[in-house]
PDB file of C-alpha atoms in Angstrom:
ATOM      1  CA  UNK A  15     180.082 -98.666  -3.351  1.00 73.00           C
ATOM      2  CA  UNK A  16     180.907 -95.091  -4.817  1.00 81.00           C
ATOM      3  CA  UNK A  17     181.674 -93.688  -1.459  1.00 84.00           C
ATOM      4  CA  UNK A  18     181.089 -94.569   2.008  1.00 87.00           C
ATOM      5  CA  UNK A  19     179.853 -92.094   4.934  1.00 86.00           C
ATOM      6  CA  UNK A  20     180.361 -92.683   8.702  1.00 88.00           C
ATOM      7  CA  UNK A  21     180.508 -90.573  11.127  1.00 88.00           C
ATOM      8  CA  UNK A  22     182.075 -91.995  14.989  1.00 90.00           C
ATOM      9  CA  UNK A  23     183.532 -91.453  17.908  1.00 94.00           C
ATOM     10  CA  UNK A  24     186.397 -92.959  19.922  1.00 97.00           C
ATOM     11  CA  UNK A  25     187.534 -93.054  23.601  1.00 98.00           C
ATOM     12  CA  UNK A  26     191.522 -94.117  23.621  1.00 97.00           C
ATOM     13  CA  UNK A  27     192.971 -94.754  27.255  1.00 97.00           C
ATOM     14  CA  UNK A  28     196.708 -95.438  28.079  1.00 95.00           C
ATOM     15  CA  UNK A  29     197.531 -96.906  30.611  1.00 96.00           C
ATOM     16  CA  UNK A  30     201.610 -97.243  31.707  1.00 95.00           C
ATOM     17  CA  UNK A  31     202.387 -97.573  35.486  1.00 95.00           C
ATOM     18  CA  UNK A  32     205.557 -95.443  36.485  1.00 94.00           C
ATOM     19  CA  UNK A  33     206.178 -94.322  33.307  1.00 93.00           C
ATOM     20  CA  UNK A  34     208.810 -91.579  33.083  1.00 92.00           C
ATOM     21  CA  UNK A  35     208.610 -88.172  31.044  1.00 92.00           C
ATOM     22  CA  UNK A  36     210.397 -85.623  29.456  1.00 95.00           C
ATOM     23  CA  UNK A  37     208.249 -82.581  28.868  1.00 93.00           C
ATOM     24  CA  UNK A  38     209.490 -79.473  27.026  1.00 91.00           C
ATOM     25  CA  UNK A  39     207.012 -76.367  25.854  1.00 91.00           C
ATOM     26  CA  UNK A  40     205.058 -78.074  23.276  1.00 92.00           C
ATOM     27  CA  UNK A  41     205.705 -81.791  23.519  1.00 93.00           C
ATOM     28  CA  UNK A  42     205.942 -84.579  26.186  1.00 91.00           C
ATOM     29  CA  UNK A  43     208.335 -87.848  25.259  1.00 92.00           C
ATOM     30  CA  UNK A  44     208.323 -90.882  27.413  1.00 89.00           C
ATOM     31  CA  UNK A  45     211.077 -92.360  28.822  1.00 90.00           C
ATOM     32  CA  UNK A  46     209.309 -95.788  28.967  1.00 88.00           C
ATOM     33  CA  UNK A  47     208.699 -98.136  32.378  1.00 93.00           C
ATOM     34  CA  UNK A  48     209.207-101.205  33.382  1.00 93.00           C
ATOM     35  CA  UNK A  49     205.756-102.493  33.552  1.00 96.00           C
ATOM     36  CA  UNK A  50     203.234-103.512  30.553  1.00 96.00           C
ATOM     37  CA  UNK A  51     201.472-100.612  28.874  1.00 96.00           C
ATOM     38  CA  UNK A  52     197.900-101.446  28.235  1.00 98.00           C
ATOM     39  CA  UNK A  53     196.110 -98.993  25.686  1.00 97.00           C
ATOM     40  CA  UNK A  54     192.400 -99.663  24.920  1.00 98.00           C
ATOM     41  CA  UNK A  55     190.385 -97.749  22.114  1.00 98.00           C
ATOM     42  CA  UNK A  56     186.626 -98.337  21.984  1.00 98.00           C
ATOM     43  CA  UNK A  57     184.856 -96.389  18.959  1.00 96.00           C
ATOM     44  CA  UNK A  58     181.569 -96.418  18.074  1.00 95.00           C
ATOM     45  CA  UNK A  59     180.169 -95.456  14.576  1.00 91.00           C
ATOM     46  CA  UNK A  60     176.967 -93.423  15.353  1.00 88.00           C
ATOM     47  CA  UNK A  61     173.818 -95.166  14.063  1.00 79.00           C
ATOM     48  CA  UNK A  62     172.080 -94.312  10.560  1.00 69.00           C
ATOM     49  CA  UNK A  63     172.749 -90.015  11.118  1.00 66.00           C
ATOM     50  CA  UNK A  64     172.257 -88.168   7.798  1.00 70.00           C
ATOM     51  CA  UNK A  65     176.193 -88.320   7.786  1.00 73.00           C
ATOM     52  CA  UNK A  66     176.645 -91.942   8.759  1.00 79.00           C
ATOM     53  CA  UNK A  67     175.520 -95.061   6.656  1.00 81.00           C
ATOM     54  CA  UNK A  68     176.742 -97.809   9.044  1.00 88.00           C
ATOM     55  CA  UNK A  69     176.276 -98.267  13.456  1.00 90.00           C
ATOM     56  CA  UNK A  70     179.023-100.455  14.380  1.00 94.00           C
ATOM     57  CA  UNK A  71     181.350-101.127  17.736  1.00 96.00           C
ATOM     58  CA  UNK A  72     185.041-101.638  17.787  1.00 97.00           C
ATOM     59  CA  UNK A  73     186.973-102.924  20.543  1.00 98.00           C
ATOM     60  CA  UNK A  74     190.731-102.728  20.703  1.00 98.00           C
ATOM     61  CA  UNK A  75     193.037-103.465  23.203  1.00 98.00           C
ATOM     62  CA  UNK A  76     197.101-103.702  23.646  1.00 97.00           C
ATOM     63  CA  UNK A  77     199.558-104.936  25.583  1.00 97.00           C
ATOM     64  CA  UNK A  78     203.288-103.876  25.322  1.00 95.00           C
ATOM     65  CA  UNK A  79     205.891-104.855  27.504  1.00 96.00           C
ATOM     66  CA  UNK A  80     209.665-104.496  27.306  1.00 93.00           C
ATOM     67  CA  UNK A  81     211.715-106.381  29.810  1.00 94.00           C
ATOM     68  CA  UNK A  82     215.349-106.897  30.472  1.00 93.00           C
ATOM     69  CA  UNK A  83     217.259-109.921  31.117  1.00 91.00           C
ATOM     70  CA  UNK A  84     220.775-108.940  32.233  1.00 90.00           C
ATOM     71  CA  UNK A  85     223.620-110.467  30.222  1.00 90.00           C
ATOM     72  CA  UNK A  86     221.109-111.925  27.731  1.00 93.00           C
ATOM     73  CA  UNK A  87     219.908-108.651  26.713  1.00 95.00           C
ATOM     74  CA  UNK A  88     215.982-107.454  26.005  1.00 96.00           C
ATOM     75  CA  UNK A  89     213.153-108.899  25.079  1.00 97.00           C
ATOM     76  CA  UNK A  90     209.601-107.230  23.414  1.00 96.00           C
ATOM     77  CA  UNK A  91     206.472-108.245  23.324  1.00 97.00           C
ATOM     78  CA  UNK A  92     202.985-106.666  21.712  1.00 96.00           C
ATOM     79  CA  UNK A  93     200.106-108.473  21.700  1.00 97.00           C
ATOM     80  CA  UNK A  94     197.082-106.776  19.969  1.00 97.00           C
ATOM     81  CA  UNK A  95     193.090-107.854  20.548  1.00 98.00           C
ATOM     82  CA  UNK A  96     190.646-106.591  18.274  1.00 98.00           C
ATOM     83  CA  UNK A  97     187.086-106.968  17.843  1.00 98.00           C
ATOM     84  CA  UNK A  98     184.477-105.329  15.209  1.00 97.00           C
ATOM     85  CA  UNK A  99     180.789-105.430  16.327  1.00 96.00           C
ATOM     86  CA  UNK A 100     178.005-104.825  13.290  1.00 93.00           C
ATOM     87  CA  UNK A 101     178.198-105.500   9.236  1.00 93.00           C
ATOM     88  CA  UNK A 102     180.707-103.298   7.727  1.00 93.00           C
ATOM     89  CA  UNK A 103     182.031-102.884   4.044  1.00 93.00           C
ATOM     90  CA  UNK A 104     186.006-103.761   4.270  1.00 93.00           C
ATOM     91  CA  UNK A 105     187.870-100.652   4.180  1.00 93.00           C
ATOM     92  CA  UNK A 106     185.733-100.406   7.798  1.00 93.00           C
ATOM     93  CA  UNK A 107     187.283-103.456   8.944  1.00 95.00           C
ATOM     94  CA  UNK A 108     190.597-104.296  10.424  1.00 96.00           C
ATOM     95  CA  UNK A 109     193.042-104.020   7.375  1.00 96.00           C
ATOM     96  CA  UNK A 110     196.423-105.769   9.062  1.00 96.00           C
ATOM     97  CA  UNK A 111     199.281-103.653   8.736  1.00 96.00           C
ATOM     98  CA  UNK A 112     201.365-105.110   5.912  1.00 95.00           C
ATOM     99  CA  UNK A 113     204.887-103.235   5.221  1.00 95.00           C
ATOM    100  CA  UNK A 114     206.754-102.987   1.544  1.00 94.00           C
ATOM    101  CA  UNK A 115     209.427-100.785   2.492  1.00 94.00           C
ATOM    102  CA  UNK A 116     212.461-101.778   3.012  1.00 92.00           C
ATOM    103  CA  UNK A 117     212.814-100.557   6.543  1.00 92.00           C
ATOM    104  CA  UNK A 118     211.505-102.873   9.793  1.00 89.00           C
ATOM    105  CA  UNK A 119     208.385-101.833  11.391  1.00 91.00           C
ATOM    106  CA  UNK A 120     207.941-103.470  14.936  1.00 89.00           C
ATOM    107  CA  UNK A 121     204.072-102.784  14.265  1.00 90.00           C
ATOM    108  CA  UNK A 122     203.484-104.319  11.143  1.00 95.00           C
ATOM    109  CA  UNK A 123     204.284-107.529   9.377  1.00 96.00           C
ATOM    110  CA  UNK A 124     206.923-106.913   7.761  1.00 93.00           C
ATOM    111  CA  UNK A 125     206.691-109.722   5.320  1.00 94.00           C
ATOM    112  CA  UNK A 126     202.847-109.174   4.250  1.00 95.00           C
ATOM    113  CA  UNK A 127     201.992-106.936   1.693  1.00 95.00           C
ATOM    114  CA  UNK A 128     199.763-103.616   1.942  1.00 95.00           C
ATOM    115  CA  UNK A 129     196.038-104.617   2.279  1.00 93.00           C
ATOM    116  CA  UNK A 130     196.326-108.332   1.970  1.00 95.00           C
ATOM    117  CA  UNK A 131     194.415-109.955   5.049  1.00 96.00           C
ATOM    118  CA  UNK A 132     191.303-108.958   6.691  1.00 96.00           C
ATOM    119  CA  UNK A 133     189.351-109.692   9.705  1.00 96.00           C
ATOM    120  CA  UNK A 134     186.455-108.532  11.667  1.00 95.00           C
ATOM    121  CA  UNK A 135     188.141-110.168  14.836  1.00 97.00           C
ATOM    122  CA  UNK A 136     191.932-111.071  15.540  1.00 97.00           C
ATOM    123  CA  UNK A 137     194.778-111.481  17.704  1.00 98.00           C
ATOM    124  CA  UNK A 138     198.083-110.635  17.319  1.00 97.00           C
ATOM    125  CA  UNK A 139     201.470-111.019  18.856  1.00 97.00           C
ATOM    126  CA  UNK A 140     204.537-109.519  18.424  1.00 97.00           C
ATOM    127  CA  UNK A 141     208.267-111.058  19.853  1.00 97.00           C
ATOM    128  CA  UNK A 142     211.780-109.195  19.347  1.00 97.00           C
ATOM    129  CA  UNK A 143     215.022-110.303  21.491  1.00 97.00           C
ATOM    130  CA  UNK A 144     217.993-108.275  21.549  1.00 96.00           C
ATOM    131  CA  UNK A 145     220.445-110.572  22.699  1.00 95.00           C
ATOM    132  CA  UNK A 146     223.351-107.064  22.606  1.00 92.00           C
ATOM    133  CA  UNK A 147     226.146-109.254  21.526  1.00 90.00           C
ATOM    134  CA  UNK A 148     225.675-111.967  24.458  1.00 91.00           C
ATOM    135  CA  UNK A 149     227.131-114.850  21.497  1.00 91.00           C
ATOM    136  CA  UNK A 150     228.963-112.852  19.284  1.00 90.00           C
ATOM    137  CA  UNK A 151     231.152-111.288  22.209  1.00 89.00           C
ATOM    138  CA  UNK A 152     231.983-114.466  22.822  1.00 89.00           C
ATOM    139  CA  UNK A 153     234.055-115.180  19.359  1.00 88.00           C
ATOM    140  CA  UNK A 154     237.111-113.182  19.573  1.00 84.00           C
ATOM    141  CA  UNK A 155     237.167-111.513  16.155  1.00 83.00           C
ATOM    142  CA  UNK A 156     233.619-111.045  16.110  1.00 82.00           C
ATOM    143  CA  UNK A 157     233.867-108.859  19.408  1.00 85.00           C
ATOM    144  CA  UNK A 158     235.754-106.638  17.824  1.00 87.00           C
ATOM    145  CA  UNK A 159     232.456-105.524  15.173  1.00 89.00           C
ATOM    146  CA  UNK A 160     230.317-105.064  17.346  1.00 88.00           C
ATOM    147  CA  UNK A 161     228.089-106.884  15.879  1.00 90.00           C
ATOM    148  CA  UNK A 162     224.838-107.365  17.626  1.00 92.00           C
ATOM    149  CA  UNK A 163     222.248-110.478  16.836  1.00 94.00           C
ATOM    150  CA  UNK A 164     218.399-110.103  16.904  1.00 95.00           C
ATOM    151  CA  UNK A 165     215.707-112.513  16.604  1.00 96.00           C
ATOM    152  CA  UNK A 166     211.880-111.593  15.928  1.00 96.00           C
ATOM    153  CA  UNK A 167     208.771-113.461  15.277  1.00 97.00           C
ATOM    154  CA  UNK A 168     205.189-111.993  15.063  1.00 97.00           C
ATOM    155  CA  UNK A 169     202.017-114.061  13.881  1.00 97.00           C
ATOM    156  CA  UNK A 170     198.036-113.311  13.683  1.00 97.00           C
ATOM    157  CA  UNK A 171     194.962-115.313  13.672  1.00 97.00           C
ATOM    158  CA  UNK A 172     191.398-113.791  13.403  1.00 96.00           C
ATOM    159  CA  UNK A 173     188.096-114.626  10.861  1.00 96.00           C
ATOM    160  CA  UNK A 174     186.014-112.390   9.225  1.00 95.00           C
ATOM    161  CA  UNK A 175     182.293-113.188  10.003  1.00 94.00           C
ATOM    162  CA  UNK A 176     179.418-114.688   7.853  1.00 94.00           C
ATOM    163  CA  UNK A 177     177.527-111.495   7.456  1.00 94.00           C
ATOM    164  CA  UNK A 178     180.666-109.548   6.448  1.00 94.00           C
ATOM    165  CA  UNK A 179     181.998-111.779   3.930  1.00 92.00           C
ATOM    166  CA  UNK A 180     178.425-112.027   2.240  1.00 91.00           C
ATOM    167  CA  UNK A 181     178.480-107.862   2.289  1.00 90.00           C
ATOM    168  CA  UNK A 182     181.766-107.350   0.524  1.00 89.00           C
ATOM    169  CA  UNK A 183     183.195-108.085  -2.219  1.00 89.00           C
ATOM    170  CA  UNK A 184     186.782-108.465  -1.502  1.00 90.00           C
ATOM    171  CA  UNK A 185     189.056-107.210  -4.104  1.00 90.00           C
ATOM    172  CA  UNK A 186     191.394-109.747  -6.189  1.00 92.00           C
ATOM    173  CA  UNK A 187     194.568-109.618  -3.902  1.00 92.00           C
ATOM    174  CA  UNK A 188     192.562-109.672  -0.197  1.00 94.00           C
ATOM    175  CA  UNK A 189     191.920-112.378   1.584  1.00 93.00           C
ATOM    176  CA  UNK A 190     190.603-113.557   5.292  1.00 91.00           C
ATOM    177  CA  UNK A 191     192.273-115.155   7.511  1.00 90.00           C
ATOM    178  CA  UNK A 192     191.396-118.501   7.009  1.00 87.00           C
ATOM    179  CA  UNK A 193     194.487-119.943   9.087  1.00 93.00           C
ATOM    180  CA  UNK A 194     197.340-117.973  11.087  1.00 96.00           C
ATOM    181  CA  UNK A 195     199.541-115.739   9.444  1.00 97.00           C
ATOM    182  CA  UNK A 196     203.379-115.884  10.915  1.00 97.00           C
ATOM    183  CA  UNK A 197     206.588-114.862  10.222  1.00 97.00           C
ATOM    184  CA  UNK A 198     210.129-114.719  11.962  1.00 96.00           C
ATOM    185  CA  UNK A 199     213.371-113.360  11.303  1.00 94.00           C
ATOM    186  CA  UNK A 200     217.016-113.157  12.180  1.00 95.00           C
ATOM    187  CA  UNK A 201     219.170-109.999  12.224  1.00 92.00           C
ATOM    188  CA  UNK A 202     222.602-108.946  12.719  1.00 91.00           C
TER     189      UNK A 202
END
């Protein structure tokens, strides 16, 4: 395709019981909670408009959660669900968040590269434990660093249906998701 038109509209929701703010003039920055944070986006390309070529339904919810565990520091979880309804060319699709920078992003894969997996329905989760020094305090030279140890994990499984693969042409250096997709890492 030479260009693709659509034209939609989404409905977000956020959801975070007891969650604490900091509001100034022009911005408001949470303070977090201590309960999960659901967000849910549903958006809905508008069917065959003269400025939309596609009618389509996409479902996406999210879970985050942050909870602490005394002496053995914090954990983190996110676990994404997301579902595409209708026959879509790819760049519509769900295009998993692949990072090549040399920075950690705790909502991407950090191992993946830009554009490589695709799927027209997934599931992803998302694990990170600060343990804040709980084994490293415990070797006397090592206390003295500072040091801090870290250990992550994150993995996705999803398909990409029939009628999408026999619509698209995937490029060279994209694939579906034919089995799960993991990684894990340890950090200091």
């Amino acid at each position: 395709l030479s260009h693709i038109t659509t034209t939609e509209v989404s409905l977000n929701t956020h959801f975070a019981w007891a969650e604490k703010f900091v509001t100034g003039k022009f911005d408001r920055i949470s303070l977090g909670t201590d309960y999960p944070i659901v967000d849910v986006n549903l958006t809905w390309g508008l069917p065959l408009t003269s400025v939309s070529d596609y009618s389509y339904l996409k479902i996406f919810v999210s879970f985050d959660h942050h909870i602490a565990f005394g002496p053995l520091g914090k954990f983190y979880y996110i676990i994404n669900l997301g579902k595409t309804f209708g026959t879509l060319p790819y760049p519509l699709l769900e295009l998993h968040k692949g990072n090549e920078t040399y920075a950690y992003d705790d909502y991407a894969f950090n191992l993946m590269n830009y554009y490589e997996f695709i799927s027209d329905q997934y599931a992803s989760l998302s694990l990170t434990h600060h343990f804040n020094g709980f084994f490293f305090n415990k070797i006397p030279l090592f206390k003295r660093l500072k040091w801090r140890e870290v250990l992550t994990a994150k993995g996705v499984v999803g398909s990409l249906s029939y009628a999408n693969k026999s619509a698209n042409e995937l490029p060279a250096t994209m694939y579906d998701l034919k089995q799960p997709y993991m990684e894990s890492g340890v950090g200091i």
